[in-house]
Tab-separated table of C-alpha atoms and ligand atoms in Angstrom:
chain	number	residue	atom	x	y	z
H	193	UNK	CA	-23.359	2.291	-18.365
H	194	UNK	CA	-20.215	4.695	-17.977
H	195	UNK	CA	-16.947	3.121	-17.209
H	196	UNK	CA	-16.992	5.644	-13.719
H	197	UNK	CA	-20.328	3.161	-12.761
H	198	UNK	CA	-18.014	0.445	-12.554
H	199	UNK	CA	-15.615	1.877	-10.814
H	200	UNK	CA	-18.380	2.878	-8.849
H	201	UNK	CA	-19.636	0.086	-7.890
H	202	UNK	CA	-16.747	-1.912	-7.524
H	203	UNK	CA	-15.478	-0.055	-4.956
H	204	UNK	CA	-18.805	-0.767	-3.147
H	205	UNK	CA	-17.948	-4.524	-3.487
H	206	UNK	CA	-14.745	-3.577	-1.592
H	207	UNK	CA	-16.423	-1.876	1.341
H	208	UNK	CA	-18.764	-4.957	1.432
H	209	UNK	CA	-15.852	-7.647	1.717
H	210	UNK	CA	-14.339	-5.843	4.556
H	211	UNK	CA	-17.136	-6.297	6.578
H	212	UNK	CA	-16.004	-10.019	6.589
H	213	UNK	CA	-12.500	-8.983	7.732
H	214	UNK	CA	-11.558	-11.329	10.843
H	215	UNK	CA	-14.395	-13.976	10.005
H	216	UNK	CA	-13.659	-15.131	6.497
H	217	UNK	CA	-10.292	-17.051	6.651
H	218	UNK	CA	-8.780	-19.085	4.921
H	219	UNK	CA	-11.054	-17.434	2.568
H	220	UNK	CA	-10.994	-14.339	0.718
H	221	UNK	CA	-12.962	-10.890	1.505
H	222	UNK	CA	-15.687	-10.878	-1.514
H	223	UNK	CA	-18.257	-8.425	-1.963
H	224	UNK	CA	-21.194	-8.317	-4.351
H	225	UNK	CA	-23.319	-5.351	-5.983
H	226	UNK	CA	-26.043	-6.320	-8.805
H	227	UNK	CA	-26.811	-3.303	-10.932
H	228	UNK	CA	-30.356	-2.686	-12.978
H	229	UNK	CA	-30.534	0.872	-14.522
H	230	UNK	CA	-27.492	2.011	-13.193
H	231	UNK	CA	-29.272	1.085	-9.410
H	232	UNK	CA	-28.151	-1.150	-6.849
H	233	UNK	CA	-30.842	-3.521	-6.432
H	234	UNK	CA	-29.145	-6.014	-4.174
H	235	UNK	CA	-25.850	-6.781	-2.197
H	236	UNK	CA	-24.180	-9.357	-0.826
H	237	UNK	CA	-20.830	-10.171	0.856
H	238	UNK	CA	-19.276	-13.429	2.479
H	239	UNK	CA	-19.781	-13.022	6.267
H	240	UNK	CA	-17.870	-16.039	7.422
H	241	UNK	CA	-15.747	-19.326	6.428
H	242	UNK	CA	-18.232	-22.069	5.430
H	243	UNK	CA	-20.898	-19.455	5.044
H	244	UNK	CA	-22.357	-18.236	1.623
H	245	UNK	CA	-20.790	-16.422	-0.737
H	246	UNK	CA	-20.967	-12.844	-1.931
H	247	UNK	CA	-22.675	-13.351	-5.489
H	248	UNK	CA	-24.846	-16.181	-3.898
H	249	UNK	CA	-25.805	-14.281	-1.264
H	250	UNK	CA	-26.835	-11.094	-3.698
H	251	UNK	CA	-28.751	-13.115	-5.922
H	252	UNK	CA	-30.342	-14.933	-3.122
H	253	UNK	CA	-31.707	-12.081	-1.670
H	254	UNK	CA	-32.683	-10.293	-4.542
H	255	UNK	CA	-36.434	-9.625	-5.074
H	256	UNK	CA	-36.835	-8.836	-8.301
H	257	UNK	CA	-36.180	-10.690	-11.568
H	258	UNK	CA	-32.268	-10.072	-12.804
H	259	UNK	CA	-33.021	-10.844	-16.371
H	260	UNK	CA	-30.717	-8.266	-18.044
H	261	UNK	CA	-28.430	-7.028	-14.572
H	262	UNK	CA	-24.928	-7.005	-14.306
H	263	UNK	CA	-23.393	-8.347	-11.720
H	264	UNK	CA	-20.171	-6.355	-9.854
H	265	UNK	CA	-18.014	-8.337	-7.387
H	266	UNK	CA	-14.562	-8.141	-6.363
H	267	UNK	CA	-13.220	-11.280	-6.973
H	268	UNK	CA	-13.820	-14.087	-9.782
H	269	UNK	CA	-17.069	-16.429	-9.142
H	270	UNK	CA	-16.121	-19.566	-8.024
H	271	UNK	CA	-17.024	-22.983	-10.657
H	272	UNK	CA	-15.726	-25.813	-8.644
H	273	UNK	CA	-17.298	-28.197	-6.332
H	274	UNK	CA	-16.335	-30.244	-3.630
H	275	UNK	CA	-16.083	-27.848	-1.270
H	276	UNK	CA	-18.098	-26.215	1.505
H	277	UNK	CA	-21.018	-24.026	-0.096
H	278	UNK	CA	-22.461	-24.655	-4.037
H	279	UNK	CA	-20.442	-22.641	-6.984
H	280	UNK	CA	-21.545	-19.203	-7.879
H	281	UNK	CA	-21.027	-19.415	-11.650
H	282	UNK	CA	-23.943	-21.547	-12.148
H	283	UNK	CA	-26.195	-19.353	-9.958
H	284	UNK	CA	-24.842	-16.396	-11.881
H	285	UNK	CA	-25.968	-18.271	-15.214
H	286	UNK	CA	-29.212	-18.908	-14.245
H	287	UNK	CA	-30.576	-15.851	-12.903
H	288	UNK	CA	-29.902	-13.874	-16.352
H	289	UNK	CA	-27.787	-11.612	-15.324
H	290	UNK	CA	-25.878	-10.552	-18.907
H	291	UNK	CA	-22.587	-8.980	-17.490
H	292	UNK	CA	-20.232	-9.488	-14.766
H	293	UNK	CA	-17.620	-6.864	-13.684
H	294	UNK	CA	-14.964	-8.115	-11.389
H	295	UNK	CA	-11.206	-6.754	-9.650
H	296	UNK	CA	-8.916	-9.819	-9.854
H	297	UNK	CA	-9.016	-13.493	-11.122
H	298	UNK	CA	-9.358	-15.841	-8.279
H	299	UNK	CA	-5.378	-17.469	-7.591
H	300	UNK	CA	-7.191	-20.821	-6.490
H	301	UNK	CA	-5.592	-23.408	-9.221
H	302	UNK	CA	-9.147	-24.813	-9.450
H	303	UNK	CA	-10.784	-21.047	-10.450
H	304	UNK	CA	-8.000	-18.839	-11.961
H	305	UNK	CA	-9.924	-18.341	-14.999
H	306	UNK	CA	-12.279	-21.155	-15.418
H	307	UNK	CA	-14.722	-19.196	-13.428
H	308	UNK	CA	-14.731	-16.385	-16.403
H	309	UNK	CA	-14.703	-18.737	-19.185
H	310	UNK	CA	-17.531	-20.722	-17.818
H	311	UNK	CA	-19.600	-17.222	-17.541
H	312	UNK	CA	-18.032	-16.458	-21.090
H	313	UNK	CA	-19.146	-19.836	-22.540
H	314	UNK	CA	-22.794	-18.871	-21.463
H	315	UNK	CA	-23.058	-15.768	-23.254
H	316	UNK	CA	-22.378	-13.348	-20.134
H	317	UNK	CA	-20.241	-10.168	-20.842
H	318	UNK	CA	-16.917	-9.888	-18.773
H	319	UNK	CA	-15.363	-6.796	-17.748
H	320	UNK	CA	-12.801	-7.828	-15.761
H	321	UNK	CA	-9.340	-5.908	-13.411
H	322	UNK	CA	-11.052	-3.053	-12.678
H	323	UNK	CA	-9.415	-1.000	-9.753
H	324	UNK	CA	-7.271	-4.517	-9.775
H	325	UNK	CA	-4.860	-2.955	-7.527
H	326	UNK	CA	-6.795	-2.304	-5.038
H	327	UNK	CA	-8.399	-5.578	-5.087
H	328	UNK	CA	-4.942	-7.433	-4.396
H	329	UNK	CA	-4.880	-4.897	-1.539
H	330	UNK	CA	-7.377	-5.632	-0.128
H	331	UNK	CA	-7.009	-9.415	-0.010
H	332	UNK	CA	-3.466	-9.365	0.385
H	333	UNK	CA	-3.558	-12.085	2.815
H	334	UNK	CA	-5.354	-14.816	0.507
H	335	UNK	CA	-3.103	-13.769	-2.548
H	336	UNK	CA	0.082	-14.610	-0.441
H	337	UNK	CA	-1.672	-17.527	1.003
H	338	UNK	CA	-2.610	-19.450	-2.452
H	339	UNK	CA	0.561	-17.949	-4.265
H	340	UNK	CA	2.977	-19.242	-1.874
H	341	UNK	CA	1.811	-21.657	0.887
H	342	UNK	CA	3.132	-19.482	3.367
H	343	UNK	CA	1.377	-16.700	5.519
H	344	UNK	CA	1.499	-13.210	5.481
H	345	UNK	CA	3.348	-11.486	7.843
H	346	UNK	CA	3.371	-8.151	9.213
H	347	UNK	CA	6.097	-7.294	11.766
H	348	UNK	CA	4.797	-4.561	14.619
H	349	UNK	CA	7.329	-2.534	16.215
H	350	UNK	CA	6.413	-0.129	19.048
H	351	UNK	CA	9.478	1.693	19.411
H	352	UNK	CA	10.673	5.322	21.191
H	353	UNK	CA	12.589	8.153	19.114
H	354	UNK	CA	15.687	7.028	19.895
H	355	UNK	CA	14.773	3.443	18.331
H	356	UNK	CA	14.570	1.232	21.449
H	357	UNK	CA	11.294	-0.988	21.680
H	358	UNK	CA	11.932	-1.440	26.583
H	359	UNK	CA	14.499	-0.363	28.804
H	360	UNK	CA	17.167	-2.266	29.849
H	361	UNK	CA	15.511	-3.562	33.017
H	362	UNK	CA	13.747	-6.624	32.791
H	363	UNK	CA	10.208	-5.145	33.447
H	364	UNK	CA	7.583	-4.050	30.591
H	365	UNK	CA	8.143	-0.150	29.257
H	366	UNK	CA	4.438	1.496	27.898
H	367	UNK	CA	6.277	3.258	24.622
H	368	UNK	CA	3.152	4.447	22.571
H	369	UNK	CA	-0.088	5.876	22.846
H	370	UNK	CA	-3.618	5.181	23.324
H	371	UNK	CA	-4.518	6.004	19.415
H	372	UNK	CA	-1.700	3.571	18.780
H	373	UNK	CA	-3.099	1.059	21.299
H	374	UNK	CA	-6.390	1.208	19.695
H	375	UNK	CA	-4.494	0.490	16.030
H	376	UNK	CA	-2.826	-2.346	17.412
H	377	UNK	CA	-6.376	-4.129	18.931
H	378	UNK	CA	-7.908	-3.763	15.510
H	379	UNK	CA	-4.946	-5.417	13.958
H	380	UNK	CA	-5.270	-7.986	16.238
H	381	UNK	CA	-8.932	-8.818	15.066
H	382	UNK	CA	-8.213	-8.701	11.027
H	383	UNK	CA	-4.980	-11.321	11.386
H	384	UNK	CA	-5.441	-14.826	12.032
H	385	UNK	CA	-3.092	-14.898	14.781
H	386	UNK	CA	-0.176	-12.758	16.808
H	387	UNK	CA	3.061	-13.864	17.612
H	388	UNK	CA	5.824	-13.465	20.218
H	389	UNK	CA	8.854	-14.895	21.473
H	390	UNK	CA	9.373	-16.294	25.079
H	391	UNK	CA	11.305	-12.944	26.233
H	392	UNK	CA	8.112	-10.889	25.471
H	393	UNK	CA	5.845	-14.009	27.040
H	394	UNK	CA	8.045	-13.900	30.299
H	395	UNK	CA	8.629	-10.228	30.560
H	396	UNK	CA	5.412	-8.375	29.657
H	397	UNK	CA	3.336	-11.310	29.966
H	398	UNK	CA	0.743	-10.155	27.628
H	399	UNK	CA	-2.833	-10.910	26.827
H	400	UNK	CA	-2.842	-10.385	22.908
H	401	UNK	CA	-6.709	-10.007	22.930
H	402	UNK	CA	-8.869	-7.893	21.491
H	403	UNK	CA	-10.147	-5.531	24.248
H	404	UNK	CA	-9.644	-1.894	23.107
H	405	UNK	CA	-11.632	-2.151	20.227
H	406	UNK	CA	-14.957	-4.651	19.430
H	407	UNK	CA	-13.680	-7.726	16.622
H	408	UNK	CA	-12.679	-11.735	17.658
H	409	UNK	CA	-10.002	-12.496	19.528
H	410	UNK	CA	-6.773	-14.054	17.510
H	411	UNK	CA	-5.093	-17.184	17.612
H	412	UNK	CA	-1.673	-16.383	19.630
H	413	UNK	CA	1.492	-18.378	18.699
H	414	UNK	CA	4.459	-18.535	21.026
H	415	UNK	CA	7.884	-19.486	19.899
H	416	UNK	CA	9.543	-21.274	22.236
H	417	UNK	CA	12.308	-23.099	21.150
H	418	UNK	CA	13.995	-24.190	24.909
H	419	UNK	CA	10.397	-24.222	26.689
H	420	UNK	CA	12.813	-21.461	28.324
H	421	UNK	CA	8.566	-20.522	29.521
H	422	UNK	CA	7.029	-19.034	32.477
H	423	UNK	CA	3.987	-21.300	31.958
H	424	UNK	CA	2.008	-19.103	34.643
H	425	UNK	CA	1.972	-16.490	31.916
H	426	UNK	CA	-1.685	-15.328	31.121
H	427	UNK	CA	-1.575	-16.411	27.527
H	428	UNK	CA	-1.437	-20.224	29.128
H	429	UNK	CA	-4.054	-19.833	31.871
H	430	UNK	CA	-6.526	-17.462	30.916
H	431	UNK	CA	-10.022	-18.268	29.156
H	432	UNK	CA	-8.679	-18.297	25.849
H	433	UNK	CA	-5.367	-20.379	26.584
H	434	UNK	CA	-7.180	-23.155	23.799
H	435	UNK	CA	-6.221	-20.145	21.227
H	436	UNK	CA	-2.524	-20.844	22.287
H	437	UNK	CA	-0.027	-22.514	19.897
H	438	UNK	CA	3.310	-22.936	21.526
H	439	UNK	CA	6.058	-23.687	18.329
H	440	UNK	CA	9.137	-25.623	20.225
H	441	UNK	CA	12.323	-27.164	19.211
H	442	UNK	CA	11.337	-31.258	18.933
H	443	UNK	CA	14.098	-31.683	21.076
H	444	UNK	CA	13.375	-29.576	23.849
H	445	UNK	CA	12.098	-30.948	27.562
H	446	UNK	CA	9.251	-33.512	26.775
H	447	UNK	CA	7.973	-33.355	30.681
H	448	UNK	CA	7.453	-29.581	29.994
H	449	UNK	CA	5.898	-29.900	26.508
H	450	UNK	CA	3.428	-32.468	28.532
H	451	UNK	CA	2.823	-29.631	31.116
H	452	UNK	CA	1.656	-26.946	28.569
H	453	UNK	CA	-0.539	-30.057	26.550
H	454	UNK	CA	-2.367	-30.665	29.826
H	455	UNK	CA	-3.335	-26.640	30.124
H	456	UNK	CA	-4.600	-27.305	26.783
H	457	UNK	CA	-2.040	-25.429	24.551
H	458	UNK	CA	-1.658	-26.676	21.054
H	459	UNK	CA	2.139	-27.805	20.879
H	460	UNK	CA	3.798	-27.760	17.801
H	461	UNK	CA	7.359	-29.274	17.270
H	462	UNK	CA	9.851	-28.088	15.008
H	463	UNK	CA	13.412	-28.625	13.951
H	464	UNK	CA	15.780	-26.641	15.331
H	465	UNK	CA	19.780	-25.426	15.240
H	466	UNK	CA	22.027	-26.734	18.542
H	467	UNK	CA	20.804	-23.870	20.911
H	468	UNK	CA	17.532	-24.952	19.942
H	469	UNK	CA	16.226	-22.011	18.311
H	470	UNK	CA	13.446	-23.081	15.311
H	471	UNK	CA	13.675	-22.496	12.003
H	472	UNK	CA	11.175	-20.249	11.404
H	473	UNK	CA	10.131	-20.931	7.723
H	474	UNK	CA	9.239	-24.387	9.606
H	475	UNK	CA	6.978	-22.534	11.364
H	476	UNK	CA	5.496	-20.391	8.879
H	477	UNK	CA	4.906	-23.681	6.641
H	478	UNK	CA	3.397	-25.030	9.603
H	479	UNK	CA	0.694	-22.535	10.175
H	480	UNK	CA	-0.292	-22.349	6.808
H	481	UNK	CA	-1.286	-26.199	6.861
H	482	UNK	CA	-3.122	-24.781	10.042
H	483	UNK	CA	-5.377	-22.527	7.267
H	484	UNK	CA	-3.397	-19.525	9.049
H	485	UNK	CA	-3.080	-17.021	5.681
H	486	UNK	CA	-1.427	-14.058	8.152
H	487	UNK	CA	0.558	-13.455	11.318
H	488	UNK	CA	0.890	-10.211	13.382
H	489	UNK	CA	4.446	-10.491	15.046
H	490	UNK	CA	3.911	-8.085	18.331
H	491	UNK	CA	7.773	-9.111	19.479
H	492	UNK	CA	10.647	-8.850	20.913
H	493	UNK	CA	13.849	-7.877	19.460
H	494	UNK	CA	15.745	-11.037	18.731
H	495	UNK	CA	11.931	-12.596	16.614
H	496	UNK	CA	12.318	-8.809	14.936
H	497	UNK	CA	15.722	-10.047	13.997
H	498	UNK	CA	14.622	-13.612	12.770
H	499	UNK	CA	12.642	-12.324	10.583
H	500	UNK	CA	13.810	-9.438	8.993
H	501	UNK	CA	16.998	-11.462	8.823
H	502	UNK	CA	15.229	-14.134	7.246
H	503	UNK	CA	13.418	-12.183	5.221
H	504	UNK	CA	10.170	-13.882	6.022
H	505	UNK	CA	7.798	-10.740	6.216
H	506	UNK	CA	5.567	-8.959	4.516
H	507	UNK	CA	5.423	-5.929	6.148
H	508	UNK	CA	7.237	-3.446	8.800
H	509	UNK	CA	4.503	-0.932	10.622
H	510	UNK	CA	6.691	1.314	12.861
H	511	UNK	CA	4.733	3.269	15.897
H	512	UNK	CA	7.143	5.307	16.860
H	513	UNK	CA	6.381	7.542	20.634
H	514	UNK	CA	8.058	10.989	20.816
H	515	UNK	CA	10.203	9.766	23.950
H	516	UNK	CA	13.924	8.793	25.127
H	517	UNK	CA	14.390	5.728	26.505
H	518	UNK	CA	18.219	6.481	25.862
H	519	UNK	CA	19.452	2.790	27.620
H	520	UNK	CA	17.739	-0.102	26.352
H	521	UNK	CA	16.353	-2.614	23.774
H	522	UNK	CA	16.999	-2.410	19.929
H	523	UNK	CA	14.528	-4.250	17.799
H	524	UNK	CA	17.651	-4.275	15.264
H	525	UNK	CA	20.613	-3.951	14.573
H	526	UNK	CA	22.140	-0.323	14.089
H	527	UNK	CA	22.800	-0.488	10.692
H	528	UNK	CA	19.003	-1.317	10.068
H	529	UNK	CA	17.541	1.160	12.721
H	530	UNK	CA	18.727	3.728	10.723
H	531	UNK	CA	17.267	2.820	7.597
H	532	UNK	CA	13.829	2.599	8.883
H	533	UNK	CA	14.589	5.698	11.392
H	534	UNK	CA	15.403	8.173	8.702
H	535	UNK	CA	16.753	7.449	5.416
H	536	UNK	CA	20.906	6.275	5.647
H	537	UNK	CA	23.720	5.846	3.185
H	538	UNK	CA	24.909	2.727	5.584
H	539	UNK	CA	25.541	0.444	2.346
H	540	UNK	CA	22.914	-2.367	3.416
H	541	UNK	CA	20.856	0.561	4.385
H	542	UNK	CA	20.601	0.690	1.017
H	543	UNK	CA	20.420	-2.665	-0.037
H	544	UNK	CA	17.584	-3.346	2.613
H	545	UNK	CA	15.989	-0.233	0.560
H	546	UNK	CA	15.801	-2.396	-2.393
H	547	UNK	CA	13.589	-4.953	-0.159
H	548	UNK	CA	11.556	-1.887	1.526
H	549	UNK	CA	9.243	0.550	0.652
H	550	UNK	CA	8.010	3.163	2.442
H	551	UNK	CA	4.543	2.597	2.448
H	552	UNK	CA	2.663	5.632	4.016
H	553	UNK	CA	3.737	7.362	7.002
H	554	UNK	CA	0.556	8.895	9.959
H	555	UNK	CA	-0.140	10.350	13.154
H	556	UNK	CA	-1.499	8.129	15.672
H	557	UNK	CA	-2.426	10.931	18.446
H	558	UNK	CA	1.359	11.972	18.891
H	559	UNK	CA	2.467	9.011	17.310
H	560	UNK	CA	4.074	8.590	14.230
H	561	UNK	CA	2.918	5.314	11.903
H	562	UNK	CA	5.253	4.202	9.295
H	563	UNK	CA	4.264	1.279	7.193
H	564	UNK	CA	6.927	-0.220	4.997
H	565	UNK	CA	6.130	-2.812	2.611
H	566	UNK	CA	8.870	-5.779	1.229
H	567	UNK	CA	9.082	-5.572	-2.350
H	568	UNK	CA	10.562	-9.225	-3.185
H	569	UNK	CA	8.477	-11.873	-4.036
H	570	UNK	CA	8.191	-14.565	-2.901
H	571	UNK	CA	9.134	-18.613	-4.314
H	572	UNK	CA	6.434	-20.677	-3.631
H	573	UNK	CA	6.827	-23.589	-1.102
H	574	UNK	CA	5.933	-26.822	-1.349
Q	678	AOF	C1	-16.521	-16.618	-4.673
Q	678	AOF	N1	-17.197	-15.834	-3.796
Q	678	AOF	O1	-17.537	-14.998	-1.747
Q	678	AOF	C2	-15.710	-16.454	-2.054
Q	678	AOF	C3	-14.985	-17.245	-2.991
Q	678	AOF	O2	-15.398	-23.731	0.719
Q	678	AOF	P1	-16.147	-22.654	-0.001
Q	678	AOF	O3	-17.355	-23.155	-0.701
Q	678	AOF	O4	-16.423	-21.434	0.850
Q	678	AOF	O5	-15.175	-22.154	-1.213
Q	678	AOF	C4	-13.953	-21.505	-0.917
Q	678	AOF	C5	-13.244	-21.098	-2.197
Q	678	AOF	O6	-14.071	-20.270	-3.022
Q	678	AOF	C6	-12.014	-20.254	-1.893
Q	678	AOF	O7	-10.860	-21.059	-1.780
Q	678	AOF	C7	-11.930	-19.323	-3.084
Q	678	AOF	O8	-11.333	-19.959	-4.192
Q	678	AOF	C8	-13.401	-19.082	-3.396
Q	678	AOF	N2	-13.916	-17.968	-2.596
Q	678	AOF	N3	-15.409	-17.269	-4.271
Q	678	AOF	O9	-16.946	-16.767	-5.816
Q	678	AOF	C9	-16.851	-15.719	-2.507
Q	678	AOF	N4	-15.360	-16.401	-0.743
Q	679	ZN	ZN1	-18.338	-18.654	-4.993
């Protein structure tokens, strides 16, 4: 077996685990190959949370005898109990396969490593961070998740040449394209949930669904510190208002908090500063004891500010329209428009270049895509 076989065939795990993507959370994207003669003679990936998992799901519907296959999967068997579906490495042991090839250790305090020494222990042959990179990639979400306790977040900015995401009247401006449109929907049905501030709720009044594209809807999470709410807004009313987490201050209007509980929106209370605006690591901490691992922030321009200020992102995609709105909305301040506009000598231009990197930069029909990625890490919380 040549080292390029295993590359091979990892990289098939990878396109298995994405077929998961949008069903598997709070678990990871895991794909399985076994191997016989340099052959795939069986496949498996984890379809959805509780479900089976990837090597279990291989072996299970292998039909032939493994004695002697190696076993490729992206992720680090899982050995413990206790927990929704039986552990793999004991399955793994007992079919005979001899080898396992994998991408990453599994970050889970009760795997990370015991999974491979158990295998080791029982005579199997580990080959393991191969294409390890791209297996972080790929589960990006659960990594941040277990690491830190807090989810990953991706900030989306839909914004016109001359930086501005609307116009200055209080109505809702169509800035990007259909190819961008299309992007956006399939984010939508890979994160656990969107988010938005109450401008964006009480101006555009969007749907956040998933309509443009086939995938599940997400869970959508309104910040709404001062219940300052229209609560006709579809996101409270429509058929999937029980998808609806609305994050307020704990000391904001109690008779309206009651009003959006009786629609059936999941309120959340959080502390807050004087003018009632939440803390937003509050609310980050919060969702991840929800089992949220990652949040798609669709808006506006003061939650852009929170948490770039803050610091409490991930990533920065950029779909910028060739058009001038010339008078309107900035999603941030000037100093940082111009950083991720073109590149500035503005002095925390450059120190916000220490946090950002330019990730890869596409057309979207006459769009432009730019994906920047923060390069901190991150503390883990408590
Ligand atoms: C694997 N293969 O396909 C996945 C793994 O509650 P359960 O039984 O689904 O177990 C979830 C844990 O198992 C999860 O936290 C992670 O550590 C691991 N996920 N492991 O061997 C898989 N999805
Ligand atoms: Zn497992």
């Amino acid at each position: 077996m040549t080292i390029n076989n295993d590359y091979k065939f990892i990289k098939r795990c990878f396109e298995l685990a994405r077929e998961g993507e949008g069903y598997v959370s709070p678990n990871p994207l895991v794909g399985a190959a076994i191997v016989k003669n340099d052959k795939i003679i069986s496949e498996g990936y984890h379809k959805k949370y509780g479900g089976a998992h990837a090597e279990a799901a291989a072996i299970s519907s292998a039909n032939q005898n493994l004695f002697g296959a190696t076993l490729y999967c992206n992720l680090e068997p899982c050995c413990h109990t206790n927990k929704q579906t039986p552990p793999c490495v004991p399955q793994i042991i007992s079919s005979g396969i001899k080898r396992v090839v994998l991408s990453n250790l599994d970050p889970n305090p009760s795997v990370n490593g015991k999974g491979i020494q158990q295998l080791k222990d029982a005579g199997i042959e580990i080959l393991q961070d191969i294409l390890s990179d791209e297996g972080e990639e790929l589960n990006r979400f659960y990594f941040k998740s277990v690491r830190t306790n807090l989810p990953y977040v991706t900030i989306k900015i839909a914004q016109s040449k001359d930086g501005m995401i609307n116009s200055n009247k209080a109505e809702r401006t169509r800035i990007t394209c259909n190819e961008s449109e299309i992007f956006v929907h399939h984010q939508r049905s890979r994160y656990d949930a969107v988010l938005v501030g109450a401008n964006t709720i009480n101006i555009d009044n969007p749907k956040l669904n998933v309509r443009r594209v086939k995938g599940r809807n997400p869970l959508r999470i309104v910040i709404g510190g001062n219940l300052n709410l229209n609560s006709k807004a579809d996101v409270f009313n429509d058929e999937l208002k029980n998808l609806t987490w609305l994050f307020t201050s704990a000391n904001s209007d109690i008779s309206k908090k009651e009003l959006f509980r009786k629609k059936g929106v999941k309120v959340f209370e959080i502390e807050s500063d004087m003018k009632l605006r939440l803390d937003l690591k509050s609310v980050l901490i919060q969702l991840h004891k929800n089992k949220i691992t990652s949040v798609f922030v669709e808006g506006g321009a003061q939650i852009f500010n929170q948490f770039i200020e803050q610091k409490l992102f991930d990533e920065l995609v950029i779909l910028e329209a060739p058009i001038l709105i010339r008078e309107g909305i900035k999603p941030f301040p000037e100093w940082m428009s111009r950083f991720v506009g073109s590149p500035s000598e503005d002095s925390r231009g450059f120190l916000l270049r220490q946090v950002l990197q330019l990730k890869s930069v596409e057309k979207l029909g006459v769009d432009e895509k730019r994906v920047y990625r923060k390069i901190e890490q991150y503390e883990k919380t408590k």
